mmCIF file of C-alpha atoms and ligand atoms in Angstrom:
data_model
loop_
_atom_site.group_PDB
_atom_site.id
_atom_site.type_symbol
_atom_site.label_atom_id
_atom_site.label_comp_id
_atom_site.label_asym_id
_atom_site.label_seq_id
_atom_site.Cartn_x
_atom_site.Cartn_y
_atom_site.Cartn_z
ATOM 1 C CA MET G 1 -0.026 -12.157 -22.259
ATOM 2 C CA THR G 2 1.619 -9.070 -21.067
ATOM 3 C CA SER G 3 0.920 -5.800 -19.908
ATOM 4 C CA THR G 4 3.252 -2.082 -20.855
ATOM 5 C CA PHE G 5 5.131 -1.115 -17.527
ATOM 6 C CA GLY G 6 7.006 1.588 -19.219
ATOM 7 C CA THR G 7 9.957 -0.002 -20.575
ATOM 8 C CA LEU G 8 8.682 -3.168 -18.809
ATOM 9 C CA ARG G 9 6.686 -6.243 -20.107
ATOM 10 C CA LEU G 10 4.792 -8.141 -17.357
ATOM 11 C CA PRO G 11 2.607 -10.880 -17.505
ATOM 12 C CA VAL G 12 -1.441 -10.147 -16.664
ATOM 13 C CA ALA G 13 -3.958 -12.313 -14.734
ATOM 14 C CA THR G 14 -5.824 -14.611 -16.542
ATOM 15 C CA ALA G 15 -9.294 -15.971 -15.333
ATOM 16 C CA ALA G 16 -6.861 -19.091 -15.289
ATOM 17 C CA ALA G 17 -4.704 -17.258 -12.834
ATOM 18 C CA LYS G 18 -3.821 -19.020 -9.430
ATOM 19 C CA VAL G 19 -6.255 -17.658 -6.290
ATOM 20 C CA GLU G 20 -2.930 -17.616 -4.460
ATOM 21 C CA ALA G 21 -1.409 -14.952 -6.935
ATOM 22 C CA PHE G 22 -1.156 -11.175 -6.277
ATOM 23 C CA TYR G 23 -2.341 -8.440 -8.314
ATOM 24 C CA VAL G 24 -1.880 -4.936 -7.799
ATOM 25 C CA ARG G 25 -5.378 -2.180 -8.057
ATOM 26 C CA PRO G 26 -6.227 1.400 -6.848
ATOM 27 C CA VAL G 27 -7.251 1.466 -3.656
ATOM 28 C CA GLU G 28 -11.230 2.264 -3.318
ATOM 29 C CA HIS G 29 -13.241 3.924 -0.674
ATOM 30 C CA ARG G 30 -14.847 1.314 0.630
ATOM 31 C CA ASP G 31 -11.227 -0.451 1.592
ATOM 32 C CA ALA G 32 -10.891 2.026 3.681
ATOM 33 C CA ALA G 33 -11.152 -0.139 6.827
ATOM 34 C CA MET G 34 -9.732 -2.923 4.983
ATOM 35 C CA LEU G 35 -6.971 -0.924 4.797
ATOM 36 C CA SER G 36 -7.212 0.272 8.558
ATOM 37 C CA THR G 37 -6.917 -3.485 9.665
ATOM 38 C CA VAL G 38 -3.757 -3.825 7.999
ATOM 39 C CA GLU G 39 -1.887 -0.802 9.283
ATOM 40 C CA ARG G 40 -2.687 -2.030 12.611
ATOM 41 C CA GLU G 41 -0.953 -4.956 11.746
ATOM 42 C CA ALA G 42 1.967 -4.017 9.924
ATOM 43 C CA PHE G 43 2.667 -0.908 12.019
ATOM 44 C CA PRO G 44 1.355 -1.659 15.502
ATOM 45 C CA SER G 45 2.851 1.360 17.250
ATOM 46 C CA GLN G 46 1.525 3.613 14.891
ATOM 47 C CA TRP G 47 -0.599 6.766 16.296
ATOM 48 C CA PRO G 48 -2.816 8.331 15.225
ATOM 49 C CA PRO G 49 -4.012 5.725 12.946
ATOM 50 C CA THR G 50 -3.762 6.936 9.453
ATOM 51 C CA ARG G 51 -7.711 7.848 8.091
ATOM 52 C CA PHE G 52 -7.471 6.123 4.826
ATOM 53 C CA SER G 53 -11.026 7.699 3.647
ATOM 54 C CA ARG G 54 -9.318 11.057 3.645
ATOM 55 C CA GLU G 55 -5.661 9.943 2.482
ATOM 56 C CA ILE G 56 -6.877 8.320 -0.664
ATOM 57 C CA ALA G 57 -9.442 11.466 -1.851
ATOM 58 C CA ARG G 58 -6.178 13.321 -1.444
ATOM 59 C CA ARG G 59 -5.124 14.750 -5.223
ATOM 60 C CA ARG G 60 -2.136 13.986 -6.465
ATOM 61 C CA THR G 61 -1.968 10.360 -4.770
ATOM 62 C CA SER G 62 -1.578 7.197 -5.356
ATOM 63 C CA TYR G 63 -2.866 4.593 -2.609
ATOM 64 C CA LEU G 64 -2.899 0.997 -4.252
ATOM 65 C CA ALA G 65 -3.409 -2.707 -2.608
ATOM 66 C CA ALA G 66 -1.909 -6.042 -2.854
ATOM 67 C CA ALA G 67 -5.213 -8.295 -3.270
ATOM 68 C CA ARG G 68 -5.984 -11.841 -4.477
ATOM 69 C CA GLU G 69 -9.560 -13.018 -5.365
ATOM 70 C CA LEU G 70 -11.191 -14.733 -3.052
ATOM 71 C CA PRO G 71 -11.375 -18.847 -3.471
ATOM 72 C CA ASN G 72 -14.878 -18.847 -2.279
ATOM 73 C CA SER G 73 -17.000 -15.174 -1.318
ATOM 74 C CA LEU G 74 -18.909 -16.788 1.178
ATOM 75 C CA ASP G 75 -15.751 -18.198 3.130
ATOM 76 C CA SER G 76 -15.315 -15.479 5.578
ATOM 77 C CA GLY G 77 -12.440 -17.900 7.108
ATOM 78 C CA ARG G 78 -9.981 -16.235 4.326
ATOM 79 C CA CYS G 79 -10.795 -12.787 5.358
ATOM 80 C CA PRO G 80 -9.204 -11.565 8.549
ATOM 81 C CA VAL G 81 -11.691 -8.798 8.409
ATOM 82 C CA THR G 82 -15.297 -8.155 9.949
ATOM 83 C CA PRO G 83 -16.759 -11.013 7.611
ATOM 84 C CA ARG G 84 -19.644 -9.140 5.419
ATOM 85 C CA PRO G 85 -18.256 -5.250 5.857
ATOM 86 C CA THR G 86 -19.349 -2.723 3.578
ATOM 87 C CA TRP G 87 -18.200 1.484 3.927
ATOM 88 C CA ARG G 88 -20.668 3.635 5.575
ATOM 89 C CA SER G 89 -19.693 7.220 5.652
ATOM 90 C CA GLY G 90 -19.291 9.241 9.068
ATOM 91 C CA LYS G 91 -23.136 10.632 8.574
ATOM 92 C CA SER G 92 -25.785 9.194 7.302
ATOM 93 C CA ALA G 93 -26.198 6.204 9.962
ATOM 94 C CA GLU G 94 -27.009 8.641 12.821
ATOM 95 C CA GLN G 95 -29.409 11.366 10.553
ATOM 96 C CA GLY G 96 -32.889 12.079 11.494
ATOM 97 C CA ARG G 97 -32.391 9.997 14.661
ATOM 98 C CA GLY G 98 -32.593 13.154 17.219
ATOM 99 C CA ILE G 99 -30.258 14.253 19.461
ATOM 100 C CA LEU G 100 -28.670 11.651 20.359
ATOM 101 C CA GLY G 101 -27.414 10.603 16.229
ATOM 102 C CA ARG G 102 -26.124 13.893 16.373
ATOM 103 C CA ILE G 103 -24.120 13.698 19.222
ATOM 104 C CA ALA G 104 -22.771 10.050 17.503
ATOM 105 C CA ALA G 105 -22.522 11.412 13.754
ATOM 106 C CA GLY G 106 -20.511 14.285 15.516
ATOM 107 C CA LEU G 107 -18.298 12.342 17.405
ATOM 108 C CA LYS G 108 -17.611 9.914 14.086
ATOM 109 C CA GLN G 109 -16.232 12.765 12.180
ATOM 110 C CA ILE G 110 -13.616 13.103 14.804
ATOM 111 C CA SER G 111 -12.681 9.529 15.092
ATOM 112 C CA PHE G 112 -9.555 8.453 14.030
ATOM 113 C CA VAL G 113 -9.977 5.469 12.586
ATOM 114 C CA ASP G 114 -12.543 4.198 9.715
ATOM 115 C CA SER G 115 -14.701 1.597 10.260
ATOM 116 C CA PHE G 116 -16.562 -1.194 9.114
ATOM 117 C CA THR G 117 -20.276 -1.847 8.958
ATOM 118 C CA GLY G 118 -23.709 -3.307 6.949
ATOM 119 C CA ALA G 119 -23.639 -6.597 4.467
ATOM 120 C CA GLU G 120 -21.479 -6.533 1.423
ATOM 121 C CA PRO G 121 -18.849 -8.837 1.153
ATOM 122 C CA PRO G 122 -15.041 -7.858 0.282
ATOM 123 C CA ARG G 123 -14.521 -8.342 -3.296
ATOM 124 C CA ASP G 124 -11.192 -9.932 -2.570
ATOM 125 C CA TYR G 125 -8.414 -10.129 0.158
ATOM 126 C CA VAL G 126 -6.057 -7.008 0.800
ATOM 127 C CA ALA G 127 -2.445 -8.475 2.076
ATOM 128 C CA GLY G 128 -1.134 -4.421 1.740
ATOM 129 C CA PHE G 129 -0.761 -1.565 0.493
ATOM 130 C CA VAL G 130 1.262 1.145 -0.891
ATOM 131 C CA GLY G 131 1.198 5.053 -0.621
ATOM 132 C CA VAL G 132 2.300 7.656 -2.901
ATOM 133 C CA TRP G 133 2.700 11.336 -2.996
ATOM 134 C CA PHE G 134 3.950 13.386 -5.996
ATOM 135 C CA ILE G 135 4.978 16.421 -4.423
ATOM 136 C CA ALA G 136 6.780 18.752 -7.743
ATOM 137 C CA ASN G 137 8.666 16.013 -9.788
ATOM 138 C CA GLU G 138 9.341 13.400 -6.883
ATOM 139 C CA ALA G 139 7.543 10.624 -6.253
ATOM 140 C CA HIS G 140 6.885 10.245 -2.505
ATOM 141 C CA ILE G 141 6.386 6.609 -1.237
ATOM 142 C CA VAL G 142 4.405 7.535 2.261
ATOM 143 C CA SER G 143 3.223 4.216 3.998
ATOM 144 C CA LEU G 144 4.025 0.586 2.507
ATOM 145 C CA GLY G 145 2.808 -2.162 4.813
ATOM 146 C CA VAL G 146 1.978 -5.943 4.340
ATOM 147 C CA ARG G 147 0.159 -8.442 6.591
ATOM 148 C CA PRO G 148 2.848 -10.264 8.635
ATOM 149 C CA LYS G 149 1.403 -13.260 7.946
ATOM 150 C CA ASP G 150 2.016 -12.455 4.077
ATOM 151 C CA HIS G 151 5.514 -11.562 4.440
ATOM 152 C CA ARG G 152 8.133 -12.845 2.318
ATOM 153 C CA LYS G 153 5.462 -13.508 -0.476
ATOM 154 C CA GLY G 154 7.046 -11.653 -2.620
ATOM 155 C CA VAL G 155 4.308 -8.874 -1.878
ATOM 156 C CA GLY G 156 6.450 -5.894 -0.935
ATOM 157 C CA GLU G 157 7.658 -6.024 -3.936
ATOM 158 C CA LEU G 158 5.034 -5.878 -5.778
ATOM 159 C CA LEU G 159 3.412 -2.393 -4.283
ATOM 160 C CA MET G 160 6.778 -1.366 -4.848
ATOM 161 C CA LEU G 161 6.649 -2.066 -8.345
ATOM 162 C CA GLY G 162 3.148 -0.681 -8.200
ATOM 163 C CA ALA G 163 4.749 2.465 -7.095
ATOM 164 C CA PHE G 164 6.932 2.588 -9.809
ATOM 165 C CA ARG G 165 4.525 2.260 -12.675
ATOM 166 C CA GLU G 166 2.474 5.096 -10.405
ATOM 167 C CA ALA G 167 5.596 7.510 -10.494
ATOM 168 C CA ARG G 168 5.964 6.676 -14.374
ATOM 169 C CA ARG G 169 2.595 7.710 -14.634
ATOM 170 C CA TYR G 170 2.947 11.564 -13.200
ATOM 171 C CA GLY G 171 6.278 11.615 -14.776
ATOM 172 C CA ALA G 172 7.874 11.930 -11.279
ATOM 173 C CA ARG G 173 11.724 12.074 -12.231
ATOM 174 C CA ASP G 174 12.433 10.036 -9.086
ATOM 175 C CA VAL G 175 11.384 8.246 -6.016
ATOM 176 C CA THR G 176 11.426 8.696 -2.081
ATOM 177 C CA LEU G 177 11.101 7.613 0.902
ATOM 178 C CA GLU G 178 12.153 7.603 4.637
ATOM 179 C CA VAL G 179 12.370 4.613 7.066
ATOM 180 C CA ARG G 180 13.635 3.763 10.291
ATOM 181 C CA ALA G 181 16.990 3.685 11.060
ATOM 182 C CA SER G 182 16.221 0.153 12.349
ATOM 183 C CA ASN G 183 14.019 -1.381 10.079
ATOM 184 C CA PHE G 184 16.390 -3.763 8.453
ATOM 185 C CA PRO G 185 13.942 -5.543 5.872
ATOM 186 C CA ALA G 186 12.484 -2.626 4.523
ATOM 187 C CA GLN G 187 16.139 -0.900 3.900
ATOM 188 C CA ALA G 188 16.633 -4.323 2.255
ATOM 189 C CA LEU G 189 14.146 -4.547 0.132
ATOM 190 C CA TYR G 190 14.651 -0.206 -0.827
ATOM 191 C CA ARG G 191 17.907 -1.178 -1.922
ATOM 192 C CA LYS G 192 17.315 -3.772 -3.453
ATOM 193 C CA TYR G 193 14.987 -1.362 -5.895
ATOM 194 C CA GLY G 194 18.630 1.006 -6.195
ATOM 195 C CA PHE G 195 17.535 3.173 -3.263
ATOM 196 C CA ARG G 196 20.727 4.896 -1.816
ATOM 197 C CA GLU G 197 20.628 6.827 1.710
ATOM 198 C CA VAL G 198 20.731 10.478 0.793
ATOM 199 C CA ALA G 199 20.539 12.043 4.556
ATOM 200 C CA LEU G 200 19.937 11.091 7.764
ATOM 201 C CA ARG G 201 17.047 13.441 10.042
ATOM 202 C CA LYS G 202 17.684 12.480 13.629
ATOM 203 C CA ARG G 203 15.092 12.019 16.572
ATOM 204 C CA TYR G 204 12.464 11.798 13.389
ATOM 205 C CA TYR G 205 10.090 9.470 14.776
ATOM 206 C CA LEU G 206 8.163 10.630 18.215
ATOM 207 C CA ASP G 207 7.582 7.860 19.484
ATOM 208 C CA ASN G 208 10.778 6.830 19.940
ATOM 209 C CA GLY G 209 13.321 9.047 19.095
ATOM 210 C CA GLU G 210 14.311 6.982 16.482
ATOM 211 C CA ASP G 211 16.471 8.644 13.382
ATOM 212 C CA ALA G 212 14.989 8.180 9.519
ATOM 213 C CA ILE G 213 17.010 7.916 6.773
ATOM 214 C CA ILE G 214 16.491 9.087 3.467
ATOM 215 C CA MET G 215 16.648 7.237 0.816
ATOM 216 C CA THR G 216 16.089 7.821 -2.716
ATOM 217 C CA THR G 217 16.638 6.330 -6.088
ATOM 218 C CA PRO G 218 18.466 7.591 -9.573
ATOM 219 C CA PRO G 219 16.231 9.344 -11.925
ATOM 220 C CA ILE G 220 13.925 6.875 -12.944
ATOM 221 C CA ALA G 221 14.156 7.979 -16.413
ATOM 222 C CA ASN G 222 17.779 6.489 -16.588
ATOM 223 C CA VAL G 223 18.235 3.307 -19.029
ATOM 224 C CA GLU G 224 20.433 1.716 -16.599
ATOM 225 C CA TYR G 225 18.418 2.016 -14.267
ATOM 226 C CA ALA G 226 15.318 1.601 -16.005
ATOM 227 C CA ILE G 227 17.169 -1.760 -17.206
ATOM 228 C CA SER G 228 17.719 -3.107 -13.528
ATOM 229 C CA LEU G 229 14.447 -2.102 -13.102
ATOM 230 C CA ASP G 230 12.944 -4.585 -15.679
ATOM 231 C CA SER G 231 15.699 -6.752 -15.151
ATOM 232 C CA LEU G 232 13.762 -6.558 -11.091
ATOM 233 C CA ALA G 233 10.281 -7.168 -11.930
ATOM 234 C CA ARG G 234 10.683 -9.960 -14.402
ATOM 235 C CA SER G 235 12.503 -12.103 -11.865
ATOM 236 C CA HIS G 236 9.665 -11.122 -9.829
ATOM 237 C CA ALA G 237 7.144 -12.345 -12.044
ATOM 238 C CA VAL G 238 8.968 -15.592 -12.351
ATOM 239 C CA ARG G 239 9.169 -16.451 -8.875
ATOM 240 C CA TRP G 240 6.252 -15.489 -7.849
ATOM 241 C CA GLY G 241 3.746 -15.320 -10.154
ATOM 242 C CA HIS G 242 1.866 -12.241 -9.185
ATOM 243 C CA VAL G 243 0.973 -9.140 -11.510
ATOM 244 C CA LEU G 244 0.561 -5.725 -11.935
ATOM 245 C CA GLN G 245 -2.963 -5.603 -12.868
ATOM 246 C CA PRO G 246 -5.914 -8.060 -11.907
ATOM 247 C CA ALA G 247 -8.021 -10.195 -13.980
ATOM 248 C CA ALA G 248 -10.665 -8.545 -16.648
ATOM 249 C CA ARG G 249 -14.051 -9.574 -14.864
HETATM 250 C C1 COA F 301 8.661 -4.331 4.506
HETATM 251 C C2 COA F 301 7.932 -5.532 4.022
HETATM 252 C C3 COA F 301 6.646 -3.952 3.122
HETATM 253 C C4 COA F 301 9.092 -5.966 3.340
HETATM 254 O O1 COA F 301 7.412 -7.219 2.485
HETATM 255 P P1 COA F 301 7.345 -8.455 2.011
HETATM 256 O O2 COA F 301 6.212 -8.191 1.085
HETATM 257 O O3 COA F 301 7.676 -9.166 3.460
HETATM 258 O O4 COA F 301 8.907 -8.398 1.275
HETATM 259 P P2 COA F 301 8.968 -9.654 0.527
HETATM 260 O O5 COA F 301 8.550 -10.574 0.777
HETATM 261 O O6 COA F 301 8.481 -9.083 -0.975
HETATM 262 O O7 COA F 301 10.609 -9.002 -0.139
HETATM 263 C C5 COA F 301 11.516 -8.388 -1.190
HETATM 264 C C6 COA F 301 12.574 -8.018 -0.584
HETATM 265 O O8 COA F 301 12.739 -7.340 0.375
HETATM 266 C C7 COA F 301 13.840 -7.675 1.602
HETATM 267 N N1 COA F 301 13.165 -8.151 3.022
HETATM 268 C C8 COA F 301 11.917 -8.104 2.909
HETATM 269 N N2 COA F 301 12.010 -9.263 4.320
HETATM 270 C C9 COA F 301 13.315 -9.324 4.271
HETATM 271 C C10 COA F 301 13.437 -9.781 6.515
HETATM 272 N N3 COA F 301 12.957 -10.309 7.252
HETATM 273 N N4 COA F 301 15.182 -9.556 6.650
HETATM 274 C C11 COA F 301 15.635 -8.821 5.009
HETATM 275 N N5 COA F 301 15.250 -8.518 3.836
HETATM 276 C C12 COA F 301 14.085 -8.276 3.922
HETATM 277 C C13 COA F 301 14.418 -8.763 0.786
HETATM 278 O O9 COA F 301 15.599 -8.163 0.005
HETATM 279 C C14 COA F 301 13.579 -8.836 0.211
HETATM 280 O O10 COA F 301 13.769 -9.069 -1.415
HETATM 281 P P3 COA F 301 14.920 -11.297 -1.656
HETATM 282 O O11 COA F 301 13.256 -12.101 -0.972
HETATM 283 O O12 COA F 301 14.879 -11.096 -2.971
HETATM 284 O O13 COA F 301 15.559 -11.387 -0.388
HETATM 285 C C15 COA F 301 7.212 -5.583 5.070
HETATM 286 O O14 COA F 301 8.331 -6.532 6.355
HETATM 287 C C16 COA F 301 6.592 -4.683 6.281
HETATM 288 O O15 COA F 301 5.285 -4.884 5.802
HETATM 289 N N6 COA F 301 6.860 -4.744 7.623
HETATM 290 C C17 COA F 301 6.417 -3.947 8.582
HETATM 291 C C18 COA F 301 6.546 -2.083 7.791
HETATM 292 C C19 COA F 301 7.414 -1.735 7.428
HETATM 293 O O16 COA F 301 8.115 -1.585 8.314
HETATM 294 N N7 COA F 301 6.842 -0.701 6.863
HETATM 295 C C20 COA F 301 8.139 -0.269 5.759
HETATM 296 C C21 COA F 301 8.502 1.190 6.579
HETATM 297 S S1 COA F 301 9.362 2.347 5.487
#
């Protein structure tokens, strides 16, 4: 079975697909706390943490998760987040509890961090995510992170392919991002996908004064570039067995 990705035709997950295979799916509001967990692992020095519940709701933004089926939804050992989480919005639980409840609700609203509570199990295991903003005719990858225990399994590449699919969907001309000058693994991934350095922002990162390298792809509709992306996507699918779409339920 195949799916069309612009000119790309990639395998789609089937019920028989291995549970180890990752797929890409849009992030939902109830994933917010899970994404915070992934962010803490992938970007331990990031401050302030991203408020995903707000990010996900932004207009002209796509957040995608790289996820895989839980082999058994009761097997909480496979899910490194609080075992039986569900999303609770900032307000509801404290409402109707008098002055203390209202103070707690107020504090929650100024909190940076999304939190889990409740009893609904996670739908799948999330290894990483990518966030893309669409500004004018450009797709800007604002965040791409994979849990360290899932590094070097093709997950970063899968998310990159997902980001390109979104860029095509929005009609973006090219894809751009910034990366720390010292972040060689990420730069290697971006070079593999045709990003080239176009500018340097001196002392861009506030935590350590590190420079940012701005990297951009050629126009993604360019035939040569589309062919190379197609070839990368095929090799990735063959090598890892990951897919761009979850199996239909
Ligand atoms: C960068 C990151 C997303 C890569 O994710 P990943 O799932 O490990 O990457 P993949 O397994 O898909 O690797 C894809 C390509 O990336 C490059 N790459 C990834 N890790 C690398 C490493 N440690 N050293 C060199 N190249 C590396 C390679 O080109 C690799 O292709 P190859 O397997 O053919 O050599 C991951 O290291 C990460 O989350 N880092 C912390 C957060 C971060 O720095 N994000 C980027 C911010 S700009």
